[in-house]
Amino acid sequence: MRVLVTGAAGFLGSHLCDRLIAEGHQVIGMDNFITGRPENLAHLEGEKDFSFIEHDVSEFINLPGSKLDAVMHFASPASPNPNSPYGYVNLPIQTMKAGGLGTLNSLGVARAYGARFLLASTSEIYGDPQVHPQPESYWGHVNPIGVRSVYDEAKRFAEALTLAYHRFHGIDTRIVRIFNTYGPRMRLDDGRAVPNFLNQALTGQPLTVYGNGSQTRSFCYVDDLIEGIYRLLLSDEHRPVNIGNPSEITILELAQIINSLLENPSEVVFLPDKRGEGDPERRRPDISRAKEVLGWQPTVDLQEGLTRTLPYFQAYKQTP
Ligand code: NAD
Ligand code: UDP
């Protein structure tokens, strides 16, 4: 296949490009580097099956070539942390444009070429969920004017638009609802819990737990996620599919597990004032649909995934 990947210079986009190339596909990566980094794609320089176009997907997309088989739309800021310049709360208009206009333009490309379309959606469309764990049938609990709404509502709009193109134009669409994923190539300073804690632990700084640390998440290792997404791309499932690791822990436990991997554990500090508005209390995917239609479930546990992630953070750790 010839595949367009938007957000290719980001954490997930770059791993997706690697997987597609490894499967023998040709990849066109597209990114404007608003939160991504050229370094994430540096290893693909000279790769015959990879080309790159620097472009903002919220502007009309012109592609070279007459054949395209799939569009995978991953371009969007993804970290909620208001304390990071890369957090979507600090990029509100760009985030709505990537999820809104970027999805419209990416679907337009899929329609023009008769290509399959896969949307990277998110567990954030469930908001601060009142149903636990979250199945795809849950409609969510999102404040439409909260600070997180720029991301949540853009992704909800993106899902609705994807289904509109499917129903009205007959586009062959997929929607993956991605739950918290971690691994090498995450931006050290994007403010998400895993990169913050790993970088803090490796540089001997205190681990900053926001609130009392009793909020939960379920963390998936990147290779597991990409496997699920690749299977979804090849499937004929048009309904949204949750992909994530259902093993749920508190954020305090995450800090303690990261500390336990290192010889010199850091202090854990509690910062109640940094707990952002709308920060979900609990999050865990119900992955029954992924198991049933894709035969997929995660295989890498947190201990193992963090151990595989450590060398990257070791190499790039930053002392602020
Ligand atoms: P990331 O910030 O590392 O990657 C996003 C990429 O999109 C970056 O390279 C950025 O420069 C690019 N981008 C943003 N706006 C753009 C635009 N207008 N034009 C072109 N490129 C643009 O984040 P990530 O964690 O890799 O997330 C990738 C996708 O997966 C996002 O759509 C995100 O919403 C979704 N997602 C990720 C997670 C996760 O846990 N990592 C969870 C849920 C959903
Ligand atoms: N968090 C934290 N300390 C940090 C960064 C994040 O305690 O340094 C918390 C954050 O408040 C949230 C959880 O960790 O409750 C997960 O945050 P993340 O930004 O990784 O992703 P989210 O699931 O909120 O999108």
JSON list of C-alpha atoms and ligand atoms in Angstrom, two decimals, residues 80-81 124 148 180 191-194 196-197 200 208-210 215 217 251 275 279 283, ligand 2:
[
{"chain": "A", "resi": 80, "resn": "PRO", "atom": "CA", "xyz": [-3.13, 17.75, 28.37]},
{"chain": "A", "resi": 81, "resn": "ASN", "atom": "CA", "xyz": [-0.55, 19.28, 30.72]},
{"chain": "A", "resi": 124, "resn": "GLU", "atom": "CA", "xyz": [-10.58, 11.60, 26.07]},
{"chain": "A", "resi": 148, "resn": "ARG", "atom": "CA", "xyz": [-9.77, 20.22, 27.82]},
{"chain": "A", "resi": 180, "resn": "ASN", "atom": "CA", "xyz": [-2.65, 6.28, 27.47]},
{"chain": "A", "resi": 191, "resn": "GLY", "atom": "CA", "xyz": [4.25, 17.09, 30.39]},
{"chain": "A", "resi": 192, "resn": "ARG", "atom": "CA", "xyz": [2.61, 13.66, 30.32]},
{"chain": "A", "resi": 193, "resn": "ALA", "atom": "CA", "xyz": [3.02, 11.51, 33.43]},
{"chain": "A", "resi": 194, "resn": "VAL", "atom": "CA", "xyz": [5.36, 8.84, 32.02]},
{"chain": "A", "resi": 196, "resn": "ASN", "atom": "CA", "xyz": [7.76, 13.58, 33.38]},
{"chain": "A", "resi": 197, "resn": "PHE", "atom": "CA", "xyz": [8.37, 10.82, 35.95]},
{"chain": "A", "resi": 200, "resn": "GLN", "atom": "CA", "xyz": [12.63, 13.37, 36.85]},
{"chain": "A", "resi": 208, "resn": "THR", "atom": "CA", "xyz": [5.69, 15.46, 40.71]},
{"chain": "A", "resi": 209, "resn": "VAL", "atom": "CA", "xyz": [2.39, 13.74, 41.53]},
{"chain": "A", "resi": 210, "resn": "TYR", "atom": "CA", "xyz": [-0.52, 16.07, 40.85]},
{"chain": "A", "resi": 215, "resn": "GLN", "atom": "CA", "xyz": [-6.44, 9.12, 40.04]},
{"chain": "A", "resi": 217, "resn": "ARG", "atom": "CA", "xyz": [-4.83, 5.39, 34.25]},
{"chain": "A", "resi": 251, "resn": "ILE", "atom": "CA", "xyz": [-0.64, 7.71, 39.41]},
{"chain": "A", "resi": 275, "resn": "ARG", "atom": "CA", "xyz": [-4.15, 18.96, 38.99]},
{"chain": "A", "resi": 279, "resn": "ASP", "atom": "CA", "xyz": [-8.41, 15.69, 34.82]},
{"chain": "A", "resi": 283, "resn": "ARG", "atom": "CA", "xyz": [-9.66, 5.55, 33.05]},
{"chain": "B", "resi": 2, "resn": "UDP", "atom": "N1", "xyz": [0.30, 13.71, 36.28]},
{"chain": "B", "resi": 2, "resn": "UDP", "atom": "C1", "xyz": [1.02, 13.84, 37.46]},
{"chain": "B", "resi": 2, "resn": "UDP", "atom": "N2", "xyz": [2.27, 14.37, 37.40]},
{"chain": "B", "resi": 2, "resn": "UDP", "atom": "C2", "xyz": [2.86, 14.78, 36.26]},
{"chain": "B", "resi": 2, "resn": "UDP", "atom": "C3", "xyz": [2.13, 14.63, 35.04]},
{"chain": "B", "resi": 2, "resn": "UDP", "atom": "C4", "xyz": [0.85, 14.09, 35.09]},
{"chain": "B", "resi": 2, "resn": "UDP", "atom": "O1", "xyz": [0.54, 13.48, 38.54]},
{"chain": "B", "resi": 2, "resn": "UDP", "atom": "O2", "xyz": [4.00, 15.25, 36.31]},
{"chain": "B", "resi": 2, "resn": "UDP", "atom": "C5", "xyz": [-1.04, 13.13, 36.34]},
{"chain": "B", "resi": 2, "resn": "UDP", "atom": "C6", "xyz": [-2.14, 13.94, 35.63]},
{"chain": "B", "resi": 2, "resn": "UDP", "atom": "O3", "xyz": [-2.69, 14.90, 36.51]},
{"chain": "B", "resi": 2, "resn": "UDP", "atom": "C7", "xyz": [-3.14, 12.85, 35.29]},
{"chain": "B", "resi": 2, "resn": "UDP", "atom": "C8", "xyz": [-2.27, 11.60, 35.05]},
{"chain": "B", "resi": 2, "resn": "UDP", "atom": "O4", "xyz": [-1.00, 11.89, 35.66]},
{"chain": "B", "resi": 2, "resn": "UDP", "atom": "O5", "xyz": [-4.00, 12.63, 36.36]},
{"chain": "B", "resi": 2, "resn": "UDP", "atom": "C9", "xyz": [-2.05, 11.24, 33.61]},
{"chain": "B", "resi": 2, "resn": "UDP", "atom": "O6", "xyz": [-1.64, 12.40, 32.94]},
{"chain": "B", "resi": 2, "resn": "UDP", "atom": "P1", "xyz": [-1.11, 12.43, 31.45]},
{"chain": "B", "resi": 2, "resn": "UDP", "atom": "O7", "xyz": [-0.80, 13.85, 31.13]},
{"chain": "B", "resi": 2, "resn": "UDP", "atom": "O8", "xyz": [-0.04, 11.44, 31.26]},
{"chain": "B", "resi": 2, "resn": "UDP", "atom": "O9", "xyz": [-2.32, 11.92, 30.54]},
{"chain": "B", "resi": 2, "resn": "UDP", "atom": "P2", "xyz": [-3.94, 12.04, 30.59]},
{"chain": "B", "resi": 2, "resn": "UDP", "atom": "O10", "xyz": [-4.38, 10.66, 30.88]},
{"chain": "B", "resi": 2, "resn": "UDP", "atom": "O11", "xyz": [-4.38, 12.99, 31.66]},
{"chain": "B", "resi": 2, "resn": "UDP", "atom": "O12", "xyz": [-4.30, 12.47, 29.22]}
]
